[in-house]
Amino acid sequence: MFRYIVAASLLTAASAIPAQINHSPLVDPKVAALRDAALNGDQYAWDITEGLTTEVGPRLAGTEAEARARDWAVKKLTEMGFANVRVEPFDMPVWVRGRESAEILAPFPQPVVIAALGNSGSSGPEGVTGEIVAFDSVDALRAAADDLVRGKIVFVDHAMPANQDGSGYGQFGAPRRQGPTIASKKGALAIVVRSIGTDKNRTPHTGAMSFDDGARPIPAGALSNPDADQLLRILKRGQPVRMKLVLESQNLGTRQSGNVIAEVPGRDATLPPILVSGHLDSWDQGTGAIDDASGVAIAAAAAKRIMDAGRPLRTIRIVWFGAEEMGLFGGLAYRAAHGKEPHHALIESDFGADKIWKFDSKLGEARKTEAEAIGKALAPLGIVTGSFTEAEGSDIGPMLSDGHFGVTLNQDGTRYFDLHHTSNDTLDKVDPAQLRQNVAAWTTVVAILSGGIEEPKARKRR
Amino acid sequence: MFRYIVAASLLTAASAIPAQINHSPLVDPKVAALRDAALNGDQYAWDITEGLTTEVGPRLAGTEAEARARDWAVKKLTEMGFANVRVEPFDMPVWVRGRESAEILAPFPQPVVIAALGNSGSSGPEGVTGEIVAFDSVDALRAAADDLVRGKIVFVDHAMPANQDGSGYGQFGAPRRQGPTIASKKGALAIVVRSIGTDKNRTPHTGAMSFDDGARPIPAGALSNPDADQLLRILKRGQPVRMKLVLESQNLGTRQSGNVIAEVPGRDATLPPILVSGHLDSWDQGTGAIDDASGVAIAAAAAKRIMDAGRPLRTIRIVWFGAEEMGLFGGLAYRAAHGKEPHHALIESDFGADKIWKFDSKLGEARKTEAEAIGKALAPLGIVTGSFTEAEGSDIGPMLSDGHFGVTLNQDGTRYFDLHHTSNDTLDKVDPAQLRQNVAAWTTVVAILSGGIEEPKARKRR
């Protein structure tokens, strides 16, 4: 069967690959043709990205807006012709943003721009007022005497740089992730952190955190970078700085979220599926275009392009995870339900839609040849082959840690953290040409992993 | 006297101009030395820009914040050693922003980001709700039958481009300036316009407008560009679009504003002064760094550098105008008080602090040689000589129209309308190196216009 397909594909590929350029014999011409067609003309990913961000907009985990996103997703995936379209629901605790504002009261009265962090405690409508105590890092906060912090509003700074590989989000995200718990345990009134972001816009970066070790929830917000700069300049004048914070967020208790799943059934239903994914929920400030409408769009577009080409040997399973942002609830629910089942590979797109520059895989020593073949097929897209032993992804992370196989197609992250978790995450930030390069790379990977695509009979007869 | 100074300046200039490069004999070496010293080392302009934006922050015309800015200005200009530091107060009607939000209710419920325009009517706390009727231009709105508009929320679009010379702000600003009056007279509930700006941030651009011809004030706001894009995409789906607007602005009645004035007294008090200016007030969303802290800073820094060098023949009068943004109140007050007095030239900086690229002047045919000398001295800064018959400026505009002499040093406006009248107008948007180039150009112009600088006796003896 596989040999037949390759032979047939050599014929169809002849028109896609110009005769003037001799191509690598290591890349299946059918795969190359699928890749190049996606690069030149994919419209599926844009349509999904545009549709979800326009017709649903923001879709915070566990809210009515995320439920509308699931309805939209089921309708869209069904219209696209996928099989077994379904929602796998799960429960989760739901937090929502309320009114929010921050004001420097002294020595130089002026408003500053803030966004509550996910799971922030509420200040109540009257807000909290206190003196700022400032730290250049979470380490400095951790080392501080409780007396220095008690009854004050903690400010934690950092200096996150923009990097192509996005490194730094882990390290420089510590003020957001660890700061609130430490500040609370030391008796702080509230905490404000410099946004975990790399831009200079007055669009603060939200993001989830949690109060651990029994820490009492306190108001916790992020200042935009220009506002953090301003606060630092004011602090450097040496006078006590007083701030008023209003962060009226709410915990709504347990609500339902869900993963939306659809499939391209493989010719051999006994083989483990290839899981292609992104997450459907978004933060509430923007419309979640790069985080992660483009991700779910890329995954589905690649699957759709394979389906258009014929029937893959293995099943391709599309998963649009729910509730990623608030704590990987969708990924953990999928793992609880399906984590023990074998998967041929897990892939997730959750890092925007700028060009993919590096391919990493963790397919095991026995499948090194498969991984190398993928690398060769991706090279013409300007993608370097990276690791053969490491793959990552947000929702799929826990299953990868459990030992599942995986592939990572790394997007260029240079401007990702300019936009990430801000109101600026909107459709205009998605570059259609780079989005097509993403789909081309994904289509290439899925085509090779699929085990071969059998063309529809109608087409064979042509 | 003047001859003596030139001779002395040749000596001092020797150290500033490297012997390896032969300089134009058409540029006074003393002027060149002042120019180059400013380019390489001016700190005055940065200190003023940083100080005003940090220690006062936003300073909306006629408010308590603008009064604090005047106090700050008087203190700063006095500390810098200027003479005759004073405030010339005037009255004006004061408008302030209140709570503001916008929400698409149907067909795809989601929030959008809006800012009230200056002088917007108030929606009251309950807001107004209505169907959107959309126009691609003010011309389309003007041509519409009243029935189409009555009881609806008008949306007016446009497609303003970014240009180096800032052209387009006049033409593409029509939706903001004319739209509200036209919409009100046709019975609209409210009007929202696409921000008069060139960026893709969720930071809407405010700006003043007025309800003319007896039009009843209605709520009037600007959507950020990504939100205007979103609204258009939703409208293109063809279903009726309903929006809820809350714009709770307030008219506070008549309050006091004022112009802050300081001088470098000339050796000949009978000669008309050179007026160097910018405006002290700012919009309330940002800290008014490029609009116009940098402007008042550049004007004062140039005057200070002349004062440091010695005593000019003519008086240099620094004017930091109040209440420019709400309608040139400061400029008109100055004109009412001093418009009949002769001025050697008027100059204003109110277009950010990116590099100056063009020099225009309106000094009259009799002073063509003076204008040409300025052009020659500015050329090494990369500044082209433009018009000899036209100059412009916001506050000084009416006096220039009255026939006063003037000079314009045109900043590069390519990114100006990305930031203009938004919360993003903060200190980080000012590039210190380009700011120094501005001061160098201004110092050059003022040095030449000054009629010659007599060095202090102490320095002469050296």
Short mmCIF file of N, CA, C and O in Angstrom, two decimals, chain B residues 331-419:
data_model
loop_
_atom_site.label_atom_id
_atom_site.label_comp_id
_atom_site.label_asym_id
_atom_site.label_seq_id
_atom_site.Cartn_x
_atom_site.Cartn_y
_atom_site.Cartn_z
N GLY B 331 -2.07 79.73 23.73
CA GLY B 331 -1.59 80.50 22.59
C GLY B 331 -2.46 81.72 22.33
O GLY B 331 -1.95 82.82 22.06
N LEU B 332 -3.75 81.52 22.48
CA LEU B 332 -4.67 82.64 22.23
C LEU B 332 -4.57 83.69 23.34
O LEU B 332 -4.69 84.89 23.09
N ALA B 333 -4.32 83.23 24.58
CA ALA B 333 -4.16 84.17 25.69
C ALA B 333 -2.87 84.99 25.51
O ALA B 333 -2.85 86.20 25.74
N TYR B 334 -1.81 84.31 25.07
CA TYR B 334 -0.55 85.03 24.83
C TYR B 334 -0.74 86.05 23.70
O TYR B 334 -0.28 87.20 23.78
N ARG B 335 -1.44 85.62 22.67
CA ARG B 335 -1.68 86.52 21.54
C ARG B 335 -2.51 87.74 21.97
O ARG B 335 -2.23 88.88 21.57
N ALA B 336 -3.50 87.48 22.82
CA ALA B 336 -4.33 88.60 23.30
C ALA B 336 -3.49 89.59 24.10
O ALA B 336 -3.68 90.81 24.01
N ALA B 337 -2.53 89.08 24.86
CA ALA B 337 -1.72 89.95 25.72
C ALA B 337 -0.54 90.57 24.97
O ALA B 337 -0.14 91.71 25.25
N HIS B 338 0.06 89.81 24.04
CA HIS B 338 1.34 90.23 23.45
C HIS B 338 1.36 90.22 21.94
O HIS B 338 2.40 90.48 21.33
N GLY B 339 0.24 89.90 21.35
CA GLY B 339 0.23 89.72 19.89
C GLY B 339 0.53 90.97 19.10
O GLY B 339 0.95 90.90 17.95
N LYS B 340 0.33 92.14 19.72
CA LYS B 340 0.59 93.40 19.01
C LYS B 340 2.06 93.81 19.15
O LYS B 340 2.51 94.73 18.47
N GLU B 341 2.79 93.17 20.08
CA GLU B 341 4.20 93.50 20.27
C GLU B 341 5.03 92.81 19.20
O GLU B 341 4.73 91.68 18.81
N PRO B 342 6.10 93.48 18.71
CA PRO B 342 6.94 92.80 17.71
C PRO B 342 7.73 91.64 18.34
O PRO B 342 8.09 91.70 19.51
N HIS B 343 7.93 90.61 17.57
CA HIS B 343 8.77 89.47 17.98
C HIS B 343 9.77 89.21 16.86
O HIS B 343 9.39 89.28 15.68
N HIS B 344 10.99 88.89 17.21
CA HIS B 344 11.99 88.64 16.18
C HIS B 344 11.68 87.34 15.43
O HIS B 344 11.92 87.23 14.23
N ALA B 345 11.17 86.36 16.17
CA ALA B 345 10.70 85.11 15.56
C ALA B 345 9.97 84.30 16.62
O ALA B 345 10.28 84.40 17.82
N LEU B 346 9.03 83.49 16.19
CA LEU B 346 8.32 82.55 17.07
C LEU B 346 8.72 81.14 16.67
O LEU B 346 8.76 80.82 15.48
N ILE B 347 8.99 80.31 17.65
CA ILE B 347 9.31 78.90 17.36
C ILE B 347 8.60 78.05 18.39
O ILE B 347 8.58 78.39 19.58
N GLU B 348 8.04 76.94 17.96
CA GLU B 348 7.41 76.01 18.91
C GLU B 348 7.80 74.58 18.54
O GLU B 348 7.91 74.23 17.37
N SER B 349 8.01 73.78 19.56
CA SER B 349 8.25 72.35 19.36
C SER B 349 7.04 71.60 19.91
O SER B 349 6.79 71.61 21.11
N ASP B 350 6.29 70.97 19.01
CA ASP B 350 5.11 70.22 19.46
C ASP B 350 4.84 69.05 18.52
O ASP B 350 3.72 68.83 18.06
N PHE B 351 5.91 68.31 18.22
CA PHE B 351 5.73 67.16 17.33
C PHE B 351 6.71 66.05 17.72
O PHE B 351 7.35 65.43 16.88
N GLY B 352 6.80 65.84 19.03
CA GLY B 352 7.69 64.79 19.51
C GLY B 352 9.14 65.21 19.54
O GLY B 352 9.45 66.40 19.50
N ALA B 353 10.01 64.22 19.63
CA ALA B 353 11.44 64.51 19.75
C ALA B 353 12.26 63.58 18.88
O ALA B 353 13.44 63.36 19.14
N ASP B 354 11.64 63.03 17.84
CA ASP B 354 12.46 62.30 16.88
C ASP B 354 13.23 63.31 16.04
O ASP B 354 12.97 64.52 16.11
N LYS B 355 14.20 62.84 15.29
CA LYS B 355 15.16 63.76 14.66
C LYS B 355 14.48 64.82 13.80
O LYS B 355 13.52 64.55 13.10
N ILE B 356 15.02 66.01 13.89
CA ILE B 356 14.55 67.09 13.02
C ILE B 356 15.14 66.86 11.64
O ILE B 356 16.34 66.58 11.50
N TRP B 357 14.28 66.93 10.64
CA TRP B 357 14.75 66.63 9.28
C TRP B 357 14.59 67.80 8.32
O TRP B 357 15.19 67.81 7.26
N LYS B 358 13.80 68.82 8.71
CA LYS B 358 13.57 69.92 7.76
C LYS B 358 13.39 71.22 8.52
O LYS B 358 12.78 71.25 9.58
N PHE B 359 13.97 72.26 7.95
CA PHE B 359 13.91 73.61 8.51
C PHE B 359 13.09 74.49 7.59
O PHE B 359 13.43 74.66 6.42
N ASP B 360 11.99 75.03 8.12
CA ASP B 360 11.19 76.00 7.37
C ASP B 360 11.25 77.34 8.10
O ASP B 360 11.36 77.37 9.33
N SER B 361 11.13 78.41 7.35
CA SER B 361 11.12 79.72 8.00
C SER B 361 10.22 80.68 7.25
O SER B 361 9.96 80.53 6.06
N LYS B 362 9.79 81.67 8.01
CA LYS B 362 9.01 82.77 7.44
C LYS B 362 9.56 84.01 8.14
O LYS B 362 9.01 84.47 9.14
N LEU B 363 10.71 84.46 7.62
CA LEU B 363 11.38 85.60 8.26
C LEU B 363 11.32 86.83 7.36
O LEU B 363 11.86 87.88 7.70
N GLY B 364 10.67 86.69 6.23
CA GLY B 364 10.53 87.83 5.33
C GLY B 364 11.69 87.93 4.36
O GLY B 364 12.79 87.42 4.63
N GLU B 365 11.45 88.58 3.26
CA GLU B 365 12.44 88.71 2.19
C GLU B 365 13.70 89.42 2.70
O GLU B 365 14.82 89.05 2.35
N ALA B 366 13.51 90.42 3.57
CA ALA B 366 14.64 91.22 4.06
C ALA B 366 15.60 90.38 4.90
O ALA B 366 16.77 90.74 5.05
N ARG B 367 15.09 89.27 5.44
CA ARG B 367 15.94 88.46 6.32
C ARG B 367 16.30 87.13 5.67
O ARG B 367 16.62 86.16 6.36
N LYS B 368 16.25 87.06 4.37
CA LYS B 368 16.57 85.82 3.66
C LYS B 368 17.98 85.35 3.99
O LYS B 368 18.23 84.15 4.17
N THR B 369 18.91 86.28 4.09
CA THR B 369 20.31 85.92 4.40
C THR B 369 20.40 85.23 5.77
O THR B 369 21.12 84.25 5.93
N GLU B 370 19.66 85.75 6.71
CA GLU B 370 19.64 85.17 8.07
C GLU B 370 19.08 83.73 7.99
O GLU B 370 19.64 82.79 8.57
N ALA B 371 18.01 83.56 7.22
CA ALA B 371 17.41 82.23 7.08
C ALA B 371 18.37 81.28 6.38
O ALA B 371 18.51 80.11 6.78
N GLU B 372 19.06 81.78 5.37
CA GLU B 372 20.02 80.92 4.65
C GLU B 372 21.17 80.51 5.56
O GLU B 372 21.64 79.37 5.52
N ALA B 373 21.60 81.44 6.39
CA ALA B 373 22.69 81.13 7.33
C ALA B 373 22.25 80.03 8.31
O ALA B 373 23.03 79.12 8.64
N ILE B 374 21.02 80.10 8.74
CA ILE B 374 20.49 79.05 9.63
C ILE B 374 20.51 77.71 8.90
O ILE B 374 20.97 76.69 9.44
N GLY B 375 20.04 77.70 7.67
CA GLY B 375 20.02 76.46 6.89
C GLY B 375 21.41 75.85 6.76
O GLY B 375 21.58 74.63 6.93
N LYS B 376 22.40 76.69 6.49
CA LYS B 376 23.78 76.18 6.35
C LYS B 376 24.27 75.59 7.67
O LYS B 376 24.98 74.58 7.69
N ALA B 377 23.93 76.23 8.75
CA ALA B 377 24.42 75.77 10.06
C ALA B 377 23.70 74.49 10.52
O ALA B 377 24.24 73.71 11.30
N LEU B 378 22.50 74.27 9.99
CA LEU B 378 21.74 73.07 10.38
C LEU B 378 22.10 71.86 9.52
O LEU B 378 21.89 70.71 9.94
N ALA B 379 22.64 72.11 8.33
CA ALA B 379 22.88 71.02 7.39
C ALA B 379 23.72 69.87 7.96
O ALA B 379 23.40 68.69 7.71
N PRO B 380 24.78 70.16 8.75
CA PRO B 380 25.55 69.03 9.31
C PRO B 380 24.76 68.13 10.25
O PRO B 380 25.20 67.03 10.57
N LEU B 381 23.59 68.59 10.69
CA LEU B 381 22.73 67.74 11.54
C LEU B 381 21.80 66.88 10.69
O LEU B 381 20.94 66.18 11.22
N GLY B 382 21.97 66.95 9.37
CA GLY B 382 21.11 66.16 8.50
C GLY B 382 19.76 66.82 8.29
O GLY B 382 18.76 66.13 8.09
N ILE B 383 19.74 68.14 8.34
CA ILE B 383 18.48 68.87 8.23
C ILE B 383 18.46 69.61 6.90
O ILE B 383 19.38 70.37 6.59
N VAL B 384 17.43 69.36 6.11
CA VAL B 384 17.32 70.02 4.81
C VAL B 384 16.62 71.37 5.00
O VAL B 384 15.80 71.54 5.91
N THR B 385 16.98 72.29 4.15
CA THR B 385 16.32 73.58 4.17
C THR B 385 15.07 73.50 3.29
O THR B 385 15.15 73.08 2.13
N GLY B 386 13.95 73.87 3.88
CA GLY B 386 12.69 73.80 3.15
C GLY B 386 12.22 75.18 2.72
O GLY B 386 12.94 75.90 2.03
N SER B 387 11.08 75.55 3.21
CA SER B 387 10.44 76.80 2.77
C SER B 387 11.08 78.03 3.41
O SER B 387 11.51 78.00 4.57
N PHE B 388 11.10 79.15 2.65
CA PHE B 388 11.48 80.44 3.24
C PHE B 388 10.24 81.32 3.47
O PHE B 388 10.36 82.45 3.90
N THR B 389 9.08 80.77 3.18
CA THR B 389 7.87 81.61 3.25
C THR B 389 6.79 81.03 4.17
O THR B 389 5.73 81.62 4.32
N GLU B 390 7.07 79.86 4.76
CA GLU B 390 6.04 79.26 5.61
C GLU B 390 6.64 78.71 6.89
O GLU B 390 7.67 78.03 6.86
N ALA B 391 5.98 78.99 7.98
CA ALA B 391 6.34 78.38 9.26
C ALA B 391 5.03 78.02 9.95
O ALA B 391 3.97 78.56 9.60
N GLU B 392 5.10 77.09 10.89
CA GLU B 392 3.87 76.72 11.57
C GLU B 392 4.15 76.32 13.01
O GLU B 392 5.32 76.25 13.45
N GLY B 393 3.11 76.04 13.73
CA GLY B 393 3.22 75.72 15.15
C GLY B 393 1.81 75.76 15.69
O GLY B 393 0.94 76.42 15.10
N SER B 394 1.54 75.04 16.79
CA SER B 394 0.17 74.98 17.26
C SER B 394 -0.20 76.28 17.98
O SER B 394 -0.97 77.08 17.46
N ASP B 395 0.39 76.51 19.16
CA ASP B 395 0.02 77.72 19.92
C ASP B 395 0.40 79.00 19.19
O ASP B 395 -0.25 80.02 19.34
N ILE B 396 1.50 78.94 18.46
CA ILE B 396 1.97 80.14 17.77
C ILE B 396 1.28 80.33 16.43
O ILE B 396 1.49 81.36 15.76
N GLY B 397 0.48 79.33 16.03
CA GLY B 397 -0.17 79.38 14.72
C GLY B 397 -0.97 80.66 14.47
O GLY B 397 -0.80 81.31 13.44
N PRO B 398 -1.85 81.03 15.42
CA PRO B 398 -2.63 82.25 15.19
C PRO B 398 -1.75 83.49 15.00
O PRO B 398 -2.03 84.32 14.14
N MET B 399 -0.68 83.59 15.78
CA MET B 399 0.19 84.77 15.63
C MET B 399 0.96 84.72 14.31
O MET B 399 1.21 85.77 13.69
N LEU B 400 1.34 83.53 13.88
CA LEU B 400 1.99 83.42 12.56
C LEU B 400 1.02 83.86 11.47
O LEU B 400 1.41 84.57 10.53
N SER B 401 -0.24 83.47 11.63
CA SER B 401 -1.26 83.90 10.66
C SER B 401 -1.44 85.41 10.68
O SER B 401 -1.76 86.03 9.66
N ASP B 402 -1.25 86.00 11.86
CA ASP B 402 -1.37 87.46 11.99
C ASP B 402 -0.22 88.18 11.28
O ASP B 402 -0.25 89.40 11.15
N GLY B 403 0.83 87.44 10.90
CA GLY B 403 1.94 88.06 10.19
C GLY B 403 3.26 88.05 10.93
O GLY B 403 4.26 88.56 10.43
N HIS B 404 3.30 87.44 12.12
CA HIS B 404 4.56 87.37 12.85
C HIS B 404 5.57 86.47 12.13
O HIS B 404 5.20 85.56 11.40
N PHE B 405 6.84 86.76 12.38
CA PHE B 405 7.92 85.92 11.84
C PHE B 405 7.97 84.59 12.60
O PHE B 405 7.66 84.54 13.78
N GLY B 406 8.45 83.56 11.91
CA GLY B 406 8.54 82.28 12.60
C GLY B 406 9.49 81.32 11.94
O GLY B 406 9.89 81.49 10.78
N VAL B 407 9.87 80.33 12.69
CA VAL B 407 10.75 79.25 12.24
C VAL B 407 10.10 77.93 12.65
O VAL B 407 9.51 77.84 13.72
N THR B 408 10.20 76.91 11.80
CA THR B 408 9.74 75.58 12.18
C THR B 408 10.85 74.57 11.98
O THR B 408 11.44 74.50 10.90
N LEU B 409 11.14 73.83 13.01
CA LEU B 409 12.10 72.73 12.93
C LEU B 409 11.27 71.46 12.97
O LEU B 409 10.75 71.08 14.02
N ASN B 410 11.12 70.82 11.83
CA ASN B 410 10.18 69.71 11.67
C ASN B 410 10.78 68.38 12.13
O ASN B 410 11.73 67.88 11.53
N GLN B 411 10.19 67.81 13.16
CA GLN B 411 10.60 66.48 13.59
C GLN B 411 10.07 65.40 12.64
O GLN B 411 9.02 65.59 12.02
N ASP B 412 10.79 64.30 12.58
CA ASP B 412 10.31 63.13 11.83
C ASP B 412 9.05 62.61 12.52
O ASP B 412 9.06 62.26 13.70
N GLY B 413 7.97 62.55 11.76
CA GLY B 413 6.68 62.18 12.36
C GLY B 413 6.26 60.75 12.07
O GLY B 413 5.10 60.39 12.32
N THR B 414 7.18 59.94 11.57
CA THR B 414 6.80 58.59 11.13
C THR B 414 6.10 57.79 12.24
O THR B 414 5.11 57.11 11.99
N ARG B 415 6.61 57.88 13.45
CA ARG B 415 5.96 57.11 14.53
C ARG B 415 5.17 58.00 15.49
O ARG B 415 4.65 57.52 16.50
N TYR B 416 5.10 59.28 15.17
CA TYR B 416 4.42 60.21 16.09
C TYR B 416 2.97 59.83 16.32
O TYR B 416 2.49 59.80 17.46
N PHE B 417 2.28 59.49 15.25
CA PHE B 417 0.85 59.19 15.38
C PHE B 417 0.57 57.73 15.80
O PHE B 417 -0.57 57.31 15.85
N ASP B 418 1.64 57.01 16.09
CA ASP B 418 1.46 55.74 16.81
C ASP B 418 1.16 56.02 18.29
O ASP B 418 0.54 55.18 18.96
N LEU B 419 1.65 57.12 18.78
CA LEU B 419 1.69 57.40 20.22
C LEU B 419 0.81 58.57 20.64
O LEU B 419 0.35 58.62 21.79
#
